[in-house]
């Protein structure tokens, strides 16, 4: 069988690339060894947010009396929460399947293997193609900790698929996005949660001030957070696990819990991808590719989590998928990859885009910052939100917006406006010249920009 483009991996990067390629006039075959939608839809972003919505709704009912509402004997049905999560995931997956069918994309279920440039084998069949786009995503990475492979140690896939895993107590190894979101989820359900992070602070890829604020909020919510924690070993059986770690002072501690969640990172998923006679340049187990996705072999491209030094975000993979198809078609990439927002779905939400004040100082960039606190926003007071802020980072000389960090309700929705402002080179003056409706959370953007207005 012959096609113009073969795409290996049916996640956000893969199915986006497939759709754009067909619309560009290419004949496309898409290989996926599991379910269409990839990790994000099936085992990551979407099921996590569905469960978080249920858990946060349950937790909010526990504080309803403060709003003048009497609610008694409130309970949650863990199995029902997961059934609803499965319904959401199923509907979204069905949507991707319909998209592929509507665009007449050939979808092959199975493990695709690149035998050589232009030749792919799958299920005993051989496919001849002009170009290959690798979009195989990532998988859970396990740190070298004795006992990490014991029963009773779960990963994010284990707790999101099917009926999941419920706990009265849980230790989370890793304070990145997966770790803090799962901490929020389980704490909302009344679980005793401990988060252990090896780096100087949780969310190590984000601004230290964000991490400090989230640490304070999580502790207020009853979560134990330990940074600079070195896990020594894990022991026990499911339901009765013991984890030993040393804290930042070198003092050894042992914490007991029903379960342990391994959330210390992810790695490129290249299992079974390369045939015996084929290879690509790799860096730390991921495929090396240039800005347009070109690898060390002509006509072979890589996008998303499988790419070395890449930001592991679904929207990054989707954007790269569209850009790479444009490059194959001989066109300019349509999407600007220089400004990428990141979101964390804790309570309150966290979002960041562009330069942080901390990074600016390290790089010797002269900046001015403007901050607006949630306590000064009417909508935040009405909804009784946790303490947070909107912070803008601007160039000292020109006033152009260089970055933004948000710890507040609807941060993940509002960051889009700031991403656009940075991408278009707008100044704080120009941002504060836009009328924002009242009362809304978005008024915090106006407030932070107004504080930087050059009079």
mmCIF file with all atom_site columns, N, CA and C in Angstrom, residues 144-186:
data_model
loop_
_atom_site.group_PDB
_atom_site.id
_atom_site.type_symbol
_atom_site.label_atom_id
_atom_site.label_alt_id
_atom_site.label_comp_id
_atom_site.label_asym_id
_atom_site.label_entity_id
_atom_site.label_seq_id
_atom_site.pdbx_PDB_ins_code
_atom_site.Cartn_x
_atom_site.Cartn_y
_atom_site.Cartn_z
_atom_site.occupancy
_atom_site.B_iso_or_equiv
_atom_site.pdbx_formal_charge
_atom_site.auth_seq_id
_atom_site.auth_comp_id
_atom_site.auth_asym_id
_atom_site.auth_atom_id
_atom_site.pdbx_PDB_model_num
ATOM 1   N N  . UNK A 1 144 ? 15.179  5.593  39.755 1.00 0.00 ? 144 UNK A N  1
ATOM 2   C CA . UNK A 1 144 ? 15.832  4.377  40.283 1.00 0.00 ? 144 UNK A CA 1
ATOM 3   C C  . UNK A 1 144 ? 15.722  4.287  41.800 1.00 0.00 ? 144 UNK A C  1
ATOM 4   N N  . UNK A 1 145 ? 14.537  3.937  42.272 1.00 0.00 ? 145 UNK A N  1
ATOM 5   C CA . UNK A 1 145 ? 14.274  3.837  43.706 1.00 0.00 ? 145 UNK A CA 1
ATOM 6   C C  . UNK A 1 145 ? 13.985  2.379  44.049 1.00 0.00 ? 145 UNK A C  1
ATOM 7   N N  . UNK A 1 146 ? 14.685  1.814  44.995 1.00 0.00 ? 146 UNK A N  1
ATOM 8   C CA . UNK A 1 146 ? 14.380  0.439  45.405 1.00 0.00 ? 146 UNK A CA 1
ATOM 9   C C  . UNK A 1 146 ? 12.915  0.305  45.836 1.00 0.00 ? 146 UNK A C  1
ATOM 10  N N  . UNK A 1 147 ? 12.213  -0.654 45.235 1.00 0.00 ? 147 UNK A N  1
ATOM 11  C CA . UNK A 1 147 ? 10.816  -0.878 45.570 1.00 0.00 ? 147 UNK A CA 1
ATOM 12  C C  . UNK A 1 147 ? 9.831   -0.138 44.687 1.00 0.00 ? 147 UNK A C  1
ATOM 13  N N  . UNK A 1 148 ? 10.324  0.645  43.693 1.00 0.00 ? 148 UNK A N  1
ATOM 14  C CA . UNK A 1 148 ? 9.425   1.418  42.835 1.00 0.00 ? 148 UNK A CA 1
ATOM 15  C C  . UNK A 1 148 ? 8.530   0.522  41.987 1.00 0.00 ? 148 UNK A C  1
ATOM 16  N N  . UNK A 1 149 ? 8.936   -0.746 41.817 1.00 0.00 ? 149 UNK A N  1
ATOM 17  C CA . UNK A 1 149 ? 8.162   -1.675 40.998 1.00 0.00 ? 149 UNK A CA 1
ATOM 18  C C  . UNK A 1 149 ? 7.269   -2.595 41.837 1.00 0.00 ? 149 UNK A C  1
ATOM 19  N N  . UNK A 1 150 ? 7.128   -2.321 43.114 1.00 0.00 ? 150 UNK A N  1
ATOM 20  C CA . UNK A 1 150 ? 6.307   -3.162 43.981 1.00 0.00 ? 150 UNK A CA 1
ATOM 21  C C  . UNK A 1 150 ? 4.812   -2.987 43.687 1.00 0.00 ? 150 UNK A C  1
ATOM 22  N N  . UNK A 1 151 ? 4.018   -4.034 43.913 1.00 0.00 ? 151 UNK A N  1
ATOM 23  C CA . UNK A 1 151 ? 2.565   -3.839 43.932 1.00 0.00 ? 151 UNK A CA 1
ATOM 24  C C  . UNK A 1 151 ? 2.230   -2.828 45.026 1.00 0.00 ? 151 UNK A C  1
ATOM 25  N N  . UNK A 1 152 ? 1.299   -1.958 44.745 1.00 0.00 ? 152 UNK A N  1
ATOM 26  C CA . UNK A 1 152 ? 1.000   -0.883 45.701 1.00 0.00 ? 152 UNK A CA 1
ATOM 27  C C  . UNK A 1 152 ? 1.614   0.430  45.295 1.00 0.00 ? 152 UNK A C  1
ATOM 28  N N  . UNK A 1 153 ? 2.515   0.374  44.281 1.00 0.00 ? 153 UNK A N  1
ATOM 29  C CA . UNK A 1 153 ? 3.042   1.593  43.665 1.00 0.00 ? 153 UNK A CA 1
ATOM 30  C C  . UNK A 1 153 ? 2.327   1.759  42.334 1.00 0.00 ? 153 UNK A C  1
ATOM 31  N N  . UNK A 1 154 ? 1.595   2.837  42.195 1.00 0.00 ? 154 UNK A N  1
ATOM 32  C CA . UNK A 1 154 ? 0.772   3.061  41.014 1.00 0.00 ? 154 UNK A CA 1
ATOM 33  C C  . UNK A 1 154 ? 1.364   4.185  40.175 1.00 0.00 ? 154 UNK A C  1
ATOM 34  N N  . UNK A 1 155 ? 0.941   4.264  38.909 1.00 0.00 ? 155 UNK A N  1
ATOM 35  C CA . UNK A 1 155 ? 1.298   5.419  38.082 1.00 0.00 ? 155 UNK A CA 1
ATOM 36  C C  . UNK A 1 155 ? 0.027   6.135  37.660 1.00 0.00 ? 155 UNK A C  1
ATOM 37  N N  . UNK A 1 156 ? 0.173   7.227  36.915 1.00 0.00 ? 156 UNK A N  1
ATOM 38  C CA . UNK A 1 156 ? -0.983  8.039  36.546 1.00 0.00 ? 156 UNK A CA 1
ATOM 39  C C  . UNK A 1 156 ? -1.974  7.253  35.691 1.00 0.00 ? 156 UNK A C  1
ATOM 40  N N  . UNK A 1 157 ? -1.476  6.338  34.885 1.00 0.00 ? 157 UNK A N  1
ATOM 41  C CA . UNK A 1 157 ? -2.370  5.529  34.058 1.00 0.00 ? 157 UNK A CA 1
ATOM 42  C C  . UNK A 1 157 ? -3.228  4.627  34.951 1.00 0.00 ? 157 UNK A C  1
ATOM 43  N N  . UNK A 1 158 ? -2.623  4.043  35.969 1.00 0.00 ? 158 UNK A N  1
ATOM 44  C CA . UNK A 1 158 ? -3.344  3.135  36.867 1.00 0.00 ? 158 UNK A CA 1
ATOM 45  C C  . UNK A 1 158 ? -4.522  3.825  37.544 1.00 0.00 ? 158 UNK A C  1
ATOM 46  N N  . UNK A 1 159 ? -4.330  5.078  37.942 1.00 0.00 ? 159 UNK A N  1
ATOM 47  C CA . UNK A 1 159 ? -5.370  5.744  38.720 1.00 0.00 ? 159 UNK A CA 1
ATOM 48  C C  . UNK A 1 159 ? -6.390  6.461  37.847 1.00 0.00 ? 159 UNK A C  1
ATOM 49  N N  . UNK A 1 160 ? -6.163  6.490  36.522 1.00 0.00 ? 160 UNK A N  1
ATOM 50  C CA . UNK A 1 160 ? -7.091  7.177  35.631 1.00 0.00 ? 160 UNK A CA 1
ATOM 51  C C  . UNK A 1 160 ? -7.904  6.234  34.768 1.00 0.00 ? 160 UNK A C  1
ATOM 52  N N  . UNK A 1 161 ? -7.389  5.072  34.473 1.00 0.00 ? 161 UNK A N  1
ATOM 53  C CA . UNK A 1 161 ? -8.096  4.145  33.594 1.00 0.00 ? 161 UNK A CA 1
ATOM 54  C C  . UNK A 1 161 ? -9.112  3.318  34.366 1.00 0.00 ? 161 UNK A C  1
ATOM 55  N N  . UNK A 1 162 ? -10.204 2.985  33.685 1.00 0.00 ? 162 UNK A N  1
ATOM 56  C CA . UNK A 1 162 ? -11.204 2.112  34.284 1.00 0.00 ? 162 UNK A CA 1
ATOM 57  C C  . UNK A 1 162 ? -11.761 2.694  35.561 1.00 0.00 ? 162 UNK A C  1
ATOM 58  N N  . UNK A 1 163 ? -11.820 1.869  36.600 1.00 0.00 ? 163 UNK A N  1
ATOM 59  C CA . UNK A 1 163 ? -12.371 2.315  37.876 1.00 0.00 ? 163 UNK A CA 1
ATOM 60  C C  . UNK A 1 163 ? -11.395 3.040  38.753 1.00 0.00 ? 163 UNK A C  1
ATOM 61  N N  . UNK A 1 164 ? -10.129 3.184  38.324 1.00 0.00 ? 164 UNK A N  1
ATOM 62  C CA . UNK A 1 164 ? -9.130  3.916  39.091 1.00 0.00 ? 164 UNK A CA 1
ATOM 63  C C  . UNK A 1 164 ? -8.762  3.254  40.399 1.00 0.00 ? 164 UNK A C  1
ATOM 64  N N  . UNK A 1 165 ? -8.122  4.006  41.267 1.00 0.00 ? 165 UNK A N  1
ATOM 65  C CA . UNK A 1 165 ? -7.697  3.523  42.579 1.00 0.00 ? 165 UNK A CA 1
ATOM 66  C C  . UNK A 1 165 ? -8.056  4.572  43.625 1.00 0.00 ? 165 UNK A C  1
ATOM 67  N N  . UNK A 1 166 ? -8.789  4.162  44.640 1.00 0.00 ? 166 UNK A N  1
ATOM 68  C CA . UNK A 1 166 ? -9.145  5.082  45.706 1.00 0.00 ? 166 UNK A CA 1
ATOM 69  C C  . UNK A 1 166 ? -8.267  4.822  46.931 1.00 0.00 ? 166 UNK A C  1
ATOM 70  N N  . UNK A 1 167 ? -7.948  5.873  47.669 1.00 0.00 ? 167 UNK A N  1
ATOM 71  C CA . UNK A 1 167 ? -7.058  5.750  48.825 1.00 0.00 ? 167 UNK A CA 1
ATOM 72  C C  . UNK A 1 167 ? -7.578  6.620  49.965 1.00 0.00 ? 167 UNK A C  1
ATOM 73  N N  . UNK A 1 168 ? -7.314  6.169  51.181 1.00 0.00 ? 168 UNK A N  1
ATOM 74  C CA . UNK A 1 168 ? -7.499  7.023  52.354 1.00 0.00 ? 168 UNK A CA 1
ATOM 75  C C  . UNK A 1 168 ? -6.229  7.807  52.647 1.00 0.00 ? 168 UNK A C  1
ATOM 76  N N  . UNK A 1 169 ? -5.085  7.267  52.180 1.00 0.00 ? 169 UNK A N  1
ATOM 77  C CA . UNK A 1 169 ? -3.805  7.957  52.342 1.00 0.00 ? 169 UNK A CA 1
ATOM 78  C C  . UNK A 1 169 ? -2.917  7.621  51.151 1.00 0.00 ? 169 UNK A C  1
ATOM 79  N N  . UNK A 1 170 ? -2.140  8.602  50.699 1.00 0.00 ? 170 UNK A N  1
ATOM 80  C CA . UNK A 1 170 ? -1.357  8.445  49.474 1.00 0.00 ? 170 UNK A CA 1
ATOM 81  C C  . UNK A 1 170 ? -0.081  9.268  49.563 1.00 0.00 ? 170 UNK A C  1
ATOM 82  N N  . UNK A 1 171 ? 1.043   8.659  49.154 1.00 0.00 ? 171 UNK A N  1
ATOM 83  C CA . UNK A 1 171 ? 2.300   9.386  49.005 1.00 0.00 ? 171 UNK A CA 1
ATOM 84  C C  . UNK A 1 171 ? 2.575   9.532  47.517 1.00 0.00 ? 171 UNK A C  1
ATOM 85  N N  . UNK A 1 172 ? 2.819   10.760 47.087 1.00 0.00 ? 172 UNK A N  1
ATOM 86  C CA . UNK A 1 172 ? 3.082   11.041 45.675 1.00 0.00 ? 172 UNK A CA 1
ATOM 87  C C  . UNK A 1 172 ? 4.553   11.377 45.508 1.00 0.00 ? 172 UNK A C  1
ATOM 88  N N  . UNK A 1 173 ? 5.252   10.588 44.695 1.00 0.00 ? 173 UNK A N  1
ATOM 89  C CA . UNK A 1 173 ? 6.665   10.823 44.406 1.00 0.00 ? 173 UNK A CA 1
ATOM 90  C C  . UNK A 1 173 ? 6.739   11.676 43.146 1.00 0.00 ? 173 UNK A C  1
ATOM 91  N N  . UNK A 1 174 ? 7.002   12.959 43.319 1.00 0.00 ? 174 UNK A N  1
ATOM 92  C CA . UNK A 1 174 ? 7.058   13.884 42.195 1.00 0.00 ? 174 UNK A CA 1
ATOM 93  C C  . UNK A 1 174 ? 6.069   15.017 42.379 1.00 0.00 ? 174 UNK A C  1
ATOM 94  N N  . UNK A 1 175 ? 6.571   16.250 42.343 1.00 0.00 ? 175 UNK A N  1
ATOM 95  C CA . UNK A 1 175 ? 5.722   17.417 42.536 1.00 0.00 ? 175 UNK A CA 1
ATOM 96  C C  . UNK A 1 175 ? 5.554   18.240 41.282 1.00 0.00 ? 175 UNK A C  1
ATOM 97  N N  . UNK A 1 176 ? 5.593   17.566 40.121 1.00 0.00 ? 176 UNK A N  1
ATOM 98  C CA . UNK A 1 176 ? 5.312   18.250 38.870 1.00 0.00 ? 176 UNK A CA 1
ATOM 99  C C  . UNK A 1 176 ? 3.818   18.392 38.657 1.00 0.00 ? 176 UNK A C  1
ATOM 100 N N  . UNK A 1 177 ? 3.412   18.619 37.410 1.00 0.00 ? 177 UNK A N  1
ATOM 101 C CA . UNK A 1 177 ? 1.999   18.840 37.113 1.00 0.00 ? 177 UNK A CA 1
ATOM 102 C C  . UNK A 1 177 ? 1.149   17.648 37.522 1.00 0.00 ? 177 UNK A C  1
ATOM 103 N N  . UNK A 1 178 ? 1.558   16.439 37.133 1.00 0.00 ? 178 UNK A N  1
ATOM 104 C CA . UNK A 1 178 ? 0.781   15.244 37.476 1.00 0.00 ? 178 UNK A CA 1
ATOM 105 C C  . UNK A 1 178 ? 0.671   15.101 38.987 1.00 0.00 ? 178 UNK A C  1
ATOM 106 N N  . UNK A 1 179 ? 1.784   15.310 39.680 1.00 0.00 ? 179 UNK A N  1
ATOM 107 C CA . UNK A 1 179 ? 1.799   15.151 41.127 1.00 0.00 ? 179 UNK A CA 1
ATOM 108 C C  . UNK A 1 179 ? 0.874   16.111 41.848 1.00 0.00 ? 179 UNK A C  1
ATOM 109 N N  . UNK A 1 180 ? 0.935   17.408 41.509 1.00 0.00 ? 180 UNK A N  1
ATOM 110 C CA . UNK A 1 180 ? 0.121   18.391 42.244 1.00 0.00 ? 180 UNK A CA 1
ATOM 111 C C  . UNK A 1 180 ? -1.347  18.299 41.847 1.00 0.00 ? 180 UNK A C  1
ATOM 112 N N  . UNK A 1 181 ? -1.640  17.948 40.593 1.00 0.00 ? 181 UNK A N  1
ATOM 113 C CA . UNK A 1 181 ? -3.039  17.778 40.203 1.00 0.00 ? 181 UNK A CA 1
ATOM 114 C C  . UNK A 1 181 ? -3.654  16.574 40.906 1.00 0.00 ? 181 UNK A C  1
ATOM 115 N N  . UNK A 1 182 ? -2.898  15.481 40.995 1.00 0.00 ? 182 UNK A N  1
ATOM 116 C CA . UNK A 1 182 ? -3.401  14.298 41.708 1.00 0.00 ? 182 UNK A CA 1
ATOM 117 C C  . UNK A 1 182 ? -3.519  14.570 43.203 1.00 0.00 ? 182 UNK A C  1
ATOM 118 N N  . UNK A 1 183 ? -2.616  15.373 43.744 1.00 0.00 ? 183 UNK A N  1
ATOM 119 C CA . UNK A 1 183 ? -2.712  15.755 45.153 1.00 0.00 ? 183 UNK A CA 1
ATOM 120 C C  . UNK A 1 183 ? -4.004  16.529 45.396 1.00 0.00 ? 183 UNK A C  1
ATOM 121 N N  . UNK A 1 184 ? -4.329  17.442 44.487 1.00 0.00 ? 184 UNK A N  1
ATOM 122 C CA . UNK A 1 184 ? -5.563  18.219 44.596 1.00 0.00 ? 184 UNK A CA 1
ATOM 123 C C  . UNK A 1 184 ? -6.781  17.309 44.511 1.00 0.00 ? 184 UNK A C  1
ATOM 124 N N  . UNK A 1 185 ? -6.776  16.410 43.548 1.00 0.00 ? 185 UNK A N  1
ATOM 125 C CA . UNK A 1 185 ? -7.885  15.482 43.337 1.00 0.00 ? 185 UNK A CA 1
ATOM 126 C C  . UNK A 1 185 ? -8.163  14.654 44.590 1.00 0.00 ? 185 UNK A C  1
ATOM 127 N N  . UNK A 1 186 ? -7.137  13.976 45.094 1.00 0.00 ? 186 UNK A N  1
ATOM 128 C CA . UNK A 1 186 ? -7.348  13.076 46.221 1.00 0.00 ? 186 UNK A CA 1
ATOM 129 C C  . UNK A 1 186 ? -7.615  13.824 47.525 1.00 0.00 ? 186 UNK A C  1
#
